[in-house]
Short mmCIF file of C-alpha atoms in Angstrom, two decimals:
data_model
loop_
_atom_site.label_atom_id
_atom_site.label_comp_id
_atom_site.label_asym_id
_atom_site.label_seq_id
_atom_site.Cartn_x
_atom_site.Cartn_y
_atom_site.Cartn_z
CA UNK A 1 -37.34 -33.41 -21.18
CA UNK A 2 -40.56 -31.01 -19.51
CA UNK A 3 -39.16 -28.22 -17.22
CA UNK A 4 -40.29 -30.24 -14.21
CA UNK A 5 -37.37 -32.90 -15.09
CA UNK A 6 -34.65 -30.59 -15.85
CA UNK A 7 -35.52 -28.98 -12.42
CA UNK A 8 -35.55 -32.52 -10.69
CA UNK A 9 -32.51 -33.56 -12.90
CA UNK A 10 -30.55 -30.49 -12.06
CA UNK A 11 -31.91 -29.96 -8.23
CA UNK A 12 -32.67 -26.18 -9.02
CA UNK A 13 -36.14 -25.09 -8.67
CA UNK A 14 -38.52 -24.70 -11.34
CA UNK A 15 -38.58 -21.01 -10.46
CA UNK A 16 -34.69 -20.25 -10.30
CA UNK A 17 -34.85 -22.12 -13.99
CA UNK A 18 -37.83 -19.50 -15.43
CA UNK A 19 -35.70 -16.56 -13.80
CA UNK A 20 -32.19 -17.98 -15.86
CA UNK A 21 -34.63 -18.30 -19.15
CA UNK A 22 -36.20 -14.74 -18.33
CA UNK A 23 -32.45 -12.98 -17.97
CA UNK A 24 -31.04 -15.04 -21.52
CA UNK A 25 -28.42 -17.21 -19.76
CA UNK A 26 -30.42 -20.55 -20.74
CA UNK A 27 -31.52 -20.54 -23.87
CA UNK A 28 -35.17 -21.55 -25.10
CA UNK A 29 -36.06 -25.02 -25.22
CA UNK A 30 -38.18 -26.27 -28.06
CA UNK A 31 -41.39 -25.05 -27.90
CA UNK A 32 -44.02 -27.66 -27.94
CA UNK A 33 -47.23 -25.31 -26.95
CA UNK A 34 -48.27 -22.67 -25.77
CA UNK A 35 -47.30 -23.71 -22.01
CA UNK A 36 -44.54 -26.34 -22.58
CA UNK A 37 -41.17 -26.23 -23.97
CA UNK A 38 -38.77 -29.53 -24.44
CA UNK A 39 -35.14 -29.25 -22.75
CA UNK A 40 -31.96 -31.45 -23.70
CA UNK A 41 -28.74 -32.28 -22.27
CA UNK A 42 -27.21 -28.92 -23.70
CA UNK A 43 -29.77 -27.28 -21.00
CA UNK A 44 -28.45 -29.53 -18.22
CA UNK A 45 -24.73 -28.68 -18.82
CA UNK A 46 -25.67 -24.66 -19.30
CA UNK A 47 -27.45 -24.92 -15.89
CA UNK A 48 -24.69 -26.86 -14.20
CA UNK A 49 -22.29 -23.79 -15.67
CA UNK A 50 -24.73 -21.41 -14.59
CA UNK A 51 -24.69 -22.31 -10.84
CA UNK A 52 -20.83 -23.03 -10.88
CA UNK A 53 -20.11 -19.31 -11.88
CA UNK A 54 -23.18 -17.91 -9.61
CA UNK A 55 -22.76 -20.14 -6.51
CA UNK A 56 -19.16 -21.45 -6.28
CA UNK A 57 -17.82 -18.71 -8.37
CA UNK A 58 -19.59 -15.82 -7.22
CA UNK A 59 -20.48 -13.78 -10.44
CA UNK A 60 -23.31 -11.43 -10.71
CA UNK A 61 -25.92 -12.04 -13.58
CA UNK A 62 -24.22 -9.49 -15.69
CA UNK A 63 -21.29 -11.17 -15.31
CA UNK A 64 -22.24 -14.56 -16.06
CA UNK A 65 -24.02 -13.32 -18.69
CA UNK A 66 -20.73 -12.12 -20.36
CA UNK A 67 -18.70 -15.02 -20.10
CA UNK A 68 -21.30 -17.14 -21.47
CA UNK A 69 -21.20 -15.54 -24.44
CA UNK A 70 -18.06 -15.65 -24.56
CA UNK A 71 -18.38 -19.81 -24.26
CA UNK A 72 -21.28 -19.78 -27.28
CA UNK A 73 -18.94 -17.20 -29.23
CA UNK A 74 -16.66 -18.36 -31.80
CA UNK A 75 -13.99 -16.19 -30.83
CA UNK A 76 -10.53 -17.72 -30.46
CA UNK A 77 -8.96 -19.10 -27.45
CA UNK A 78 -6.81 -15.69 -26.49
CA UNK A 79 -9.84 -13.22 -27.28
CA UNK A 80 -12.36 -15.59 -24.56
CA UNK A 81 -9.41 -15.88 -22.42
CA UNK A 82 -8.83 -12.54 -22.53
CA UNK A 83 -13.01 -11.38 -21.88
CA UNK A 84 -13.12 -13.97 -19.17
CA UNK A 85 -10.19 -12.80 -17.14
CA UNK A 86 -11.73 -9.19 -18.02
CA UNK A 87 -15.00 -10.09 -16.27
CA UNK A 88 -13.78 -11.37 -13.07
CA UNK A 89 -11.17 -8.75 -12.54
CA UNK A 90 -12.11 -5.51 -10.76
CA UNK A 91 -12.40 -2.33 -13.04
CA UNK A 92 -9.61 -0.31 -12.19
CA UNK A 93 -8.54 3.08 -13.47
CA UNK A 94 -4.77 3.07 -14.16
CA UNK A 95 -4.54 6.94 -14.04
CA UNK A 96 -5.97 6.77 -10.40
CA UNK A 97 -2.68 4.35 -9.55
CA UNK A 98 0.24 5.30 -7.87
CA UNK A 99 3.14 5.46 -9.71
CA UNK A 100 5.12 3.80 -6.74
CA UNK A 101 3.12 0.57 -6.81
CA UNK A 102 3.07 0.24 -10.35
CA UNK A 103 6.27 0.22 -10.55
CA UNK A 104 6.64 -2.29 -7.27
CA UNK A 105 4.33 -4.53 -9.97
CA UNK A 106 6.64 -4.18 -12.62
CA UNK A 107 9.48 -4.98 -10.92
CA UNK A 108 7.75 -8.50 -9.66
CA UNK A 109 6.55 -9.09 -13.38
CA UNK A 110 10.06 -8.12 -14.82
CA UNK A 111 10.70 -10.54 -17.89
CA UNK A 112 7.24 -11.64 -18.07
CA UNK A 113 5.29 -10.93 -21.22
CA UNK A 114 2.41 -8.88 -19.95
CA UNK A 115 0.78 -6.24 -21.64
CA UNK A 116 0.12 -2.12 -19.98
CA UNK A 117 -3.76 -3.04 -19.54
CA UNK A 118 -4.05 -6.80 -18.86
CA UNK A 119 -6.24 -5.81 -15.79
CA UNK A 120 -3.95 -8.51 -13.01
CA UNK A 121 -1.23 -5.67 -13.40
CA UNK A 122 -3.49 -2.93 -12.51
CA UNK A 123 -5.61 -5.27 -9.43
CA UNK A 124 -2.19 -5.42 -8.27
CA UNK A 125 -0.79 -2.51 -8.12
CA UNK A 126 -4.11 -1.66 -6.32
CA UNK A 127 -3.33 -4.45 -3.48
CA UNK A 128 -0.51 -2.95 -3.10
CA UNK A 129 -1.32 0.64 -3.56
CA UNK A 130 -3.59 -0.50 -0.23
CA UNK A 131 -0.94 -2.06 1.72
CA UNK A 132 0.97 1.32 0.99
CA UNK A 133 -1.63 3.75 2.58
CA UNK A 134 -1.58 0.93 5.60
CA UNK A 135 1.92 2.49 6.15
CA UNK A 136 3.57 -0.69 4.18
CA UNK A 137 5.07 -0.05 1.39
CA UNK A 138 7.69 -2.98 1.54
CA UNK A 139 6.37 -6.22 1.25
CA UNK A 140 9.41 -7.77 -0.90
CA UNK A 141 9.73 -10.13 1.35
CA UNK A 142 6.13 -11.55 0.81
CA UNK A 143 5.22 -10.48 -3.00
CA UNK A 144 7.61 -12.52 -4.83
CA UNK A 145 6.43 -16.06 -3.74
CA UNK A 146 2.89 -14.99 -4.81
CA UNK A 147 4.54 -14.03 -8.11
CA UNK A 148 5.99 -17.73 -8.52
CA UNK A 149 3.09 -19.47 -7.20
CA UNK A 150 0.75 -17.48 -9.62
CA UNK A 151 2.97 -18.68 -12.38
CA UNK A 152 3.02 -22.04 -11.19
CA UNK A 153 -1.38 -21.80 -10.93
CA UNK A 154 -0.75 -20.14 -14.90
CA UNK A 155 1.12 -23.30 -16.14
CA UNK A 156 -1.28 -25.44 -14.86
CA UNK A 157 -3.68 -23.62 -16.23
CA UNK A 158 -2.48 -23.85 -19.66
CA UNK A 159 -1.61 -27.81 -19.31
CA UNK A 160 -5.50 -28.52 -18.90
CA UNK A 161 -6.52 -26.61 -21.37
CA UNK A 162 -4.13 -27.90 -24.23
CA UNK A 163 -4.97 -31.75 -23.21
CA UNK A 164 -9.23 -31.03 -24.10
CA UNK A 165 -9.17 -32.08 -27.43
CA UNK A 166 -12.56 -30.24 -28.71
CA UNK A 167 -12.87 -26.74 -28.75
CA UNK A 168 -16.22 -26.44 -26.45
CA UNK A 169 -14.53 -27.99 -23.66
CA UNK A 170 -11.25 -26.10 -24.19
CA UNK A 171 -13.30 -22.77 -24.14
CA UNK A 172 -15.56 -23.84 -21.21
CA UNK A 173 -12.06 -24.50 -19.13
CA UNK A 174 -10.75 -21.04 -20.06
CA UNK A 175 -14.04 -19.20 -18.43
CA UNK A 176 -15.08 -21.95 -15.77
CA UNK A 177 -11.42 -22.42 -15.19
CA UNK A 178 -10.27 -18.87 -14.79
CA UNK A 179 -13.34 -17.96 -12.54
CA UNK A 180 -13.39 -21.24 -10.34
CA UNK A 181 -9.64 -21.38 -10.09
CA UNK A 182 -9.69 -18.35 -7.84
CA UNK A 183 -11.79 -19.80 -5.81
CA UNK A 184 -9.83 -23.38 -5.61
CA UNK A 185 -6.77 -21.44 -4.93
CA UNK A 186 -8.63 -19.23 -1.90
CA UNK A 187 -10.15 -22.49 -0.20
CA UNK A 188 -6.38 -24.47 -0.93
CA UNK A 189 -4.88 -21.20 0.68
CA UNK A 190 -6.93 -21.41 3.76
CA UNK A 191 -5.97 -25.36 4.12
CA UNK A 192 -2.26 -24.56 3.69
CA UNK A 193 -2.44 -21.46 6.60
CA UNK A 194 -3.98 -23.93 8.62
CA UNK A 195 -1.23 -26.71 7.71
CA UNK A 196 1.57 -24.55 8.18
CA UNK A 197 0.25 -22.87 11.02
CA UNK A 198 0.36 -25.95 13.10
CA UNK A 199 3.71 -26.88 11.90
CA UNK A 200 4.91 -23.25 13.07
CA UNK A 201 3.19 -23.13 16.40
CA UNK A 202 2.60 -27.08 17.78
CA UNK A 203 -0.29 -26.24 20.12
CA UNK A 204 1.00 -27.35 23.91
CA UNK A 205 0.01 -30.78 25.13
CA UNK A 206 -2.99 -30.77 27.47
CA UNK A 207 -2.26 -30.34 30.92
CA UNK B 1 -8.29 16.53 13.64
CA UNK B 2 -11.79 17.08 12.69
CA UNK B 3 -14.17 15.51 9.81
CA UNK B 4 -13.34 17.89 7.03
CA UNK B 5 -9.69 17.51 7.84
CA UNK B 6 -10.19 13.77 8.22
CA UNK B 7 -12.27 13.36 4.57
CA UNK B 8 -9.77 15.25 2.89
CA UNK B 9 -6.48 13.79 4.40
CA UNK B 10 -8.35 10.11 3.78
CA UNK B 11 -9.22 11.11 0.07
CA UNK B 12 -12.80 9.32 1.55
CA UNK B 13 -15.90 11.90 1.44
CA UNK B 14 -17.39 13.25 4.78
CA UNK B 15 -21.01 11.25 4.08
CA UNK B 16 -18.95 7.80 3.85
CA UNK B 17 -16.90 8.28 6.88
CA UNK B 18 -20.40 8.94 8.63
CA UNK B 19 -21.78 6.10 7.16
CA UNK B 20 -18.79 3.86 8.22
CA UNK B 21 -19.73 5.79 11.73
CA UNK B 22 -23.24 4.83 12.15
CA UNK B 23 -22.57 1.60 11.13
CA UNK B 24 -19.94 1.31 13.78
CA UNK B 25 -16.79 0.26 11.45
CA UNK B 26 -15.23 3.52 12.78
CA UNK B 27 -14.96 4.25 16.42
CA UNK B 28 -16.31 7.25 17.45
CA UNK B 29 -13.61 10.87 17.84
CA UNK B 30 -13.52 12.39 20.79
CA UNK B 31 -16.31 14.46 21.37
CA UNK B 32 -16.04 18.34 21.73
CA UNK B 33 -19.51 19.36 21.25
CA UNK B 34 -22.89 19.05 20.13
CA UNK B 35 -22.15 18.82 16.70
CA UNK B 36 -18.24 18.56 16.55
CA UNK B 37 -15.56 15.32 17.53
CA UNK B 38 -12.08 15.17 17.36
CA UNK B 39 -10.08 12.05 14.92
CA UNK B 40 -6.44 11.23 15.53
CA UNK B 41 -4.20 9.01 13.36
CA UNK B 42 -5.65 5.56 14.60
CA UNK B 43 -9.47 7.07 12.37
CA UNK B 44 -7.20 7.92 9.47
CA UNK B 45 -5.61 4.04 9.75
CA UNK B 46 -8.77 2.36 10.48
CA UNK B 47 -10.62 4.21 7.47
CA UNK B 48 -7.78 3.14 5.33
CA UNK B 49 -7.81 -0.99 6.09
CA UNK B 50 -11.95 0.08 5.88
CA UNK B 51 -11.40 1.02 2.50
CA UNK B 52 -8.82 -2.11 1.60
CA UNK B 53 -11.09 -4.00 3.20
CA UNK B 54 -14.22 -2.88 1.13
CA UNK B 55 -13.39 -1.17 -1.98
CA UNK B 56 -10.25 -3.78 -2.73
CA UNK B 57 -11.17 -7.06 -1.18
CA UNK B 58 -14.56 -7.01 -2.00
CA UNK B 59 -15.82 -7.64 1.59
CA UNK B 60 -19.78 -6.81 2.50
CA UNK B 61 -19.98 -4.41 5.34
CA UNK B 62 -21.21 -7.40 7.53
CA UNK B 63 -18.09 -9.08 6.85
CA UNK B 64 -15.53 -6.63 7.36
CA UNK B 65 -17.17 -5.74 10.72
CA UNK B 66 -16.45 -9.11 11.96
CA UNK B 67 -12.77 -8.78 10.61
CA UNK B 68 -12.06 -5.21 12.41
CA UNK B 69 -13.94 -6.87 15.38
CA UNK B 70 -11.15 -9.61 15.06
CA UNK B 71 -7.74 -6.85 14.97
CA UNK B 72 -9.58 -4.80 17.96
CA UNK B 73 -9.99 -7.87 20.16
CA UNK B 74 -7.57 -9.41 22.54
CA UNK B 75 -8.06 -12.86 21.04
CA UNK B 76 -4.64 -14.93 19.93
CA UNK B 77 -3.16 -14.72 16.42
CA UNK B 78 -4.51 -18.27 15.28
CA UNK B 79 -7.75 -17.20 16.31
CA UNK B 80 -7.85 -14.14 14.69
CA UNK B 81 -6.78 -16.74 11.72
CA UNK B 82 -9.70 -18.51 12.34
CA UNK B 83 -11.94 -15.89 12.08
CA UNK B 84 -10.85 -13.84 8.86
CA UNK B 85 -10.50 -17.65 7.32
CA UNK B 86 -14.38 -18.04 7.92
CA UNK B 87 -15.31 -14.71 7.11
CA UNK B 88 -13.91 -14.37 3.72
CA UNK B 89 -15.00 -18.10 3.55
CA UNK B 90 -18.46 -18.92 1.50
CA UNK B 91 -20.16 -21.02 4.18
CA UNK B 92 -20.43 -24.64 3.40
CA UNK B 93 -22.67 -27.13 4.33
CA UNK B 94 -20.41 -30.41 4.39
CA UNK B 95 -23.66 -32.58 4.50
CA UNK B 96 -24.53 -30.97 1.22
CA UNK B 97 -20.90 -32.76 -0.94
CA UNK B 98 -20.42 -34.98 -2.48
CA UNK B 99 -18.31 -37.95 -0.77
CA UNK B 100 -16.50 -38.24 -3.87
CA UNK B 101 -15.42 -34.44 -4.37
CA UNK B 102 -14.40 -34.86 -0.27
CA UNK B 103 -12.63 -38.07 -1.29
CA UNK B 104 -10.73 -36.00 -4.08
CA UNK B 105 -9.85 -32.83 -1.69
CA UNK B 106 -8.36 -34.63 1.08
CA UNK B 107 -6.48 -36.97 -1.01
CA UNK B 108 -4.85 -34.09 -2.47
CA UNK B 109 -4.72 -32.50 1.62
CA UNK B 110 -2.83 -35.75 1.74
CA UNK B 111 -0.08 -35.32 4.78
CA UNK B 112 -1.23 -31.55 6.06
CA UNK B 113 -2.68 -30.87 9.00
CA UNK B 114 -6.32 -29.54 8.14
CA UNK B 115 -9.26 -29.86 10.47
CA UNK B 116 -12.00 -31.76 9.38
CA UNK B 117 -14.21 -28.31 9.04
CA UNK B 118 -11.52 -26.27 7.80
CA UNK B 119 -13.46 -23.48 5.69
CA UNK B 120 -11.35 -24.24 3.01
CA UNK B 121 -11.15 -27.62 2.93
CA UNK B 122 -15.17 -27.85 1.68
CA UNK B 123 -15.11 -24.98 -0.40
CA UNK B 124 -12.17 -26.75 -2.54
CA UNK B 125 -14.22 -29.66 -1.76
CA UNK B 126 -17.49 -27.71 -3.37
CA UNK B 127 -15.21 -25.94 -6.52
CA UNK B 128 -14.60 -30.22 -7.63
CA UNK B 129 -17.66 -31.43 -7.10
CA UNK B 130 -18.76 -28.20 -9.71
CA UNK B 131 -16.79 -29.59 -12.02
CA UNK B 132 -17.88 -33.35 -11.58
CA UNK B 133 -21.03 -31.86 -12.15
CA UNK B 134 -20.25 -30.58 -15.64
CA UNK B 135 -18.80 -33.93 -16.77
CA UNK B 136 -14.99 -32.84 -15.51
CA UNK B 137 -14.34 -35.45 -12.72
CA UNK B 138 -10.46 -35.72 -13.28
CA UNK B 139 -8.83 -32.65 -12.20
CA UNK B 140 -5.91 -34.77 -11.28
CA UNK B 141 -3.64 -33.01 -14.08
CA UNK B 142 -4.92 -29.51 -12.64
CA UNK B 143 -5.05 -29.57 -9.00
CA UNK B 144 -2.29 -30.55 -7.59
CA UNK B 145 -0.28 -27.75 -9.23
CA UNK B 146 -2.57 -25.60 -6.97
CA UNK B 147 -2.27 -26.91 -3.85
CA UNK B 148 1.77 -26.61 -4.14
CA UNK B 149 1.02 -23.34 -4.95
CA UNK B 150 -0.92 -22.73 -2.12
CA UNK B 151 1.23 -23.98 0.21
CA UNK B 152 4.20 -21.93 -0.77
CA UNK B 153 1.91 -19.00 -0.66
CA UNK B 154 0.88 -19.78 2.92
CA UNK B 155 4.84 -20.31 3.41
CA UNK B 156 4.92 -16.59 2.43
CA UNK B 157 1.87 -15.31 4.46
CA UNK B 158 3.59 -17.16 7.60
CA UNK B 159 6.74 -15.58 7.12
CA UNK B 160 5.40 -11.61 6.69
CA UNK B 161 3.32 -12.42 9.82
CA UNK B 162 6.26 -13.82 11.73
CA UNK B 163 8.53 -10.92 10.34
CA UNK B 164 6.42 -8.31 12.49
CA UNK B 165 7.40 -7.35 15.31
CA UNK B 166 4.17 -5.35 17.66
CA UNK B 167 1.17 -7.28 18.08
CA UNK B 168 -1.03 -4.90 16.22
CA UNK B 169 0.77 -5.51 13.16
CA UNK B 170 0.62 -9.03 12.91
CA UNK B 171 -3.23 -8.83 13.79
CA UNK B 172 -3.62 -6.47 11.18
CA UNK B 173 -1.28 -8.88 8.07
CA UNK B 174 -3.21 -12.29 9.53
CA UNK B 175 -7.15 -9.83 8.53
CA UNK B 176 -5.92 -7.68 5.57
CA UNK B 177 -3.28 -10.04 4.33
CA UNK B 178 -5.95 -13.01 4.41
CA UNK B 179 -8.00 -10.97 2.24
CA UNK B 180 -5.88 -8.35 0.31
CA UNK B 181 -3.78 -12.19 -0.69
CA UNK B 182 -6.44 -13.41 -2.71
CA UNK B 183 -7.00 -10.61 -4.68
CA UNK B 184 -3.10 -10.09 -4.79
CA UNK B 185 -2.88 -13.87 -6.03
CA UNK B 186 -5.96 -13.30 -8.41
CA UNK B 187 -4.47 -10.52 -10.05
CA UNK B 188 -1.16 -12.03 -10.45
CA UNK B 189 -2.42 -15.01 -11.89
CA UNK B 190 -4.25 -13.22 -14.77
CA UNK B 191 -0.56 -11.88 -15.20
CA UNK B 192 1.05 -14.76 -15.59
CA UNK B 193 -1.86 -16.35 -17.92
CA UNK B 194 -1.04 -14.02 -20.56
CA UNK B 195 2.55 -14.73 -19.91
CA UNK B 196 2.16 -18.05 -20.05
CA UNK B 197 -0.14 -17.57 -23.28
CA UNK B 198 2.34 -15.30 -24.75
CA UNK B 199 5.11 -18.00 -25.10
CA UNK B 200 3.34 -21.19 -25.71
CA UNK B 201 1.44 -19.50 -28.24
CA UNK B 202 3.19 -16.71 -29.84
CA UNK B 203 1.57 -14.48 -32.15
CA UNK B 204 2.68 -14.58 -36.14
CA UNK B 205 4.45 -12.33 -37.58
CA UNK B 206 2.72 -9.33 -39.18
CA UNK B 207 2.31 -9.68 -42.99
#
């Protein structure tokens, strides 16, 4: 298809489109002549990724950049897993940590397999590095159900992505998956505040 | 104390606190002359949920002045809900999805109590109809797992709010814990991935 179908097909603007080709997250169509270029269904689904990490997930270029090569890589499962989580986790410097709420991470991860630099351990220690200087330093009443739901959220994780069969949809899970599923799990959060909320405090009956 | 005293006790540098300052997240000190104010504890604790705020949750300055609006105001604790729910909330327009990805959401909302324009309710909506998008329209293996998780996070959130005792505090858990929770819950999910990965998956033995 011309660029003016893939733009109707897709709903994003001819421009947008020009601007993904420009920065190297779609790739070239087939060049036809000097002016026109042919697009397939591969271009569709890239575009539809494209928004999903920009819009819903909330990456920057650079970052969706990254984790798109890491879908047209042929690294394994474990090494896109592990840029993926890399690119949508804050950079943190471990040296800069506390040594109290490292070890306040450590004890919540205790048995689990987790390696020194997987960058969760050191985004939370920072959380709770925060809540620290906020003049709470205990929150053991409120961590350790955010431990088991995240391991919950984890086993799910790895259920969808055994039952894809083919290895481009397995991979496009792991980065689509891991940057989307934050963003499932903030909106389901909100939902279940508002659920329990009301089951907590029954709002009076009108007067 | 005054500004020096303030940057260094804060770890933040004098041009950020005036920055915070002009853009009023930071109530003015007390002022002793022309060119000199006074800060007292309640600068040194506001700075610090600034920073948390900011630097760890990821909020625009825009947002986290409607958040710190939200603590300083006299409004009740499920309003102040409300409001850090919408800010940290992409905003939505439910004329914009999908019936079907709707259709999916509240199926799985099945039983709670969630407002029809809960901000979480169309961004879940929003995350499914993403997927549809990109040829994934049965999540039905995937979500649910979340939205138990969610809920027994929100079971958790609940119960550190209702574990405070001052007003104040619980203001401050319902704005920074909304926030600070999904990175907290982010973080420990990449955790629990590679935990997850670890023992479904483990790695041969070296030759």
């Amino acid at each position: 298809m011309r660029m003016a179908q893939l733009s109707t097909t897709s709903g994003i603007p001819v421009a947008t489109i020009k601007y993904y080709l420009r920065e190297g997250l779609l790739p070239a169509g087939e060049r036809q002549g000097p002016n026109q270029s042919l697009y397939g269904p591969e271009h569709l689904r890239r575009l539809r990724v494209i928004r999903g990490l920009l819009e819903v997930g909330g990456l920057s270029i650079a970052a969706a950049h990254q984790v798109i090569d890491a879908i047209d890589s042929d690294l394994g499962l474990s090494h896109t897993f592990d840029i993926a989580q890399r690119t949508v986790s804050p950079q943190i410097d471990g040296a800069a940590l506390s040594p109290e709420a490292v070890a306040q991470v450590d004890a919540v991860l205790s048995g689990w397999h987790v390696s020194p630099d997987n960058p969760g351990r050191l985004a939370a220690a920072r959380v709770l590095q925060t809540f620290a200087e906020l003049g709470q330093p205990d929150l053991s009443g409120w961590v350790p159900g955010y431990a088991a739901a995240a391991l919950a959220v984890a086993e799910a994780d790895l259920d969808e992505i055994d039952a894809r069969t083919d290895r481009e949809s397995k991979t496009e899970m792991v980065v689509v998956g891991t940057v989307l599923g934050d963003a499932l799990f903030a909106a389901l959060r909100r939902a279940a505040q508002e659920h329990v909320s009301a089951r907590r405090y029954p709002a009076p009956p009108n007067p």
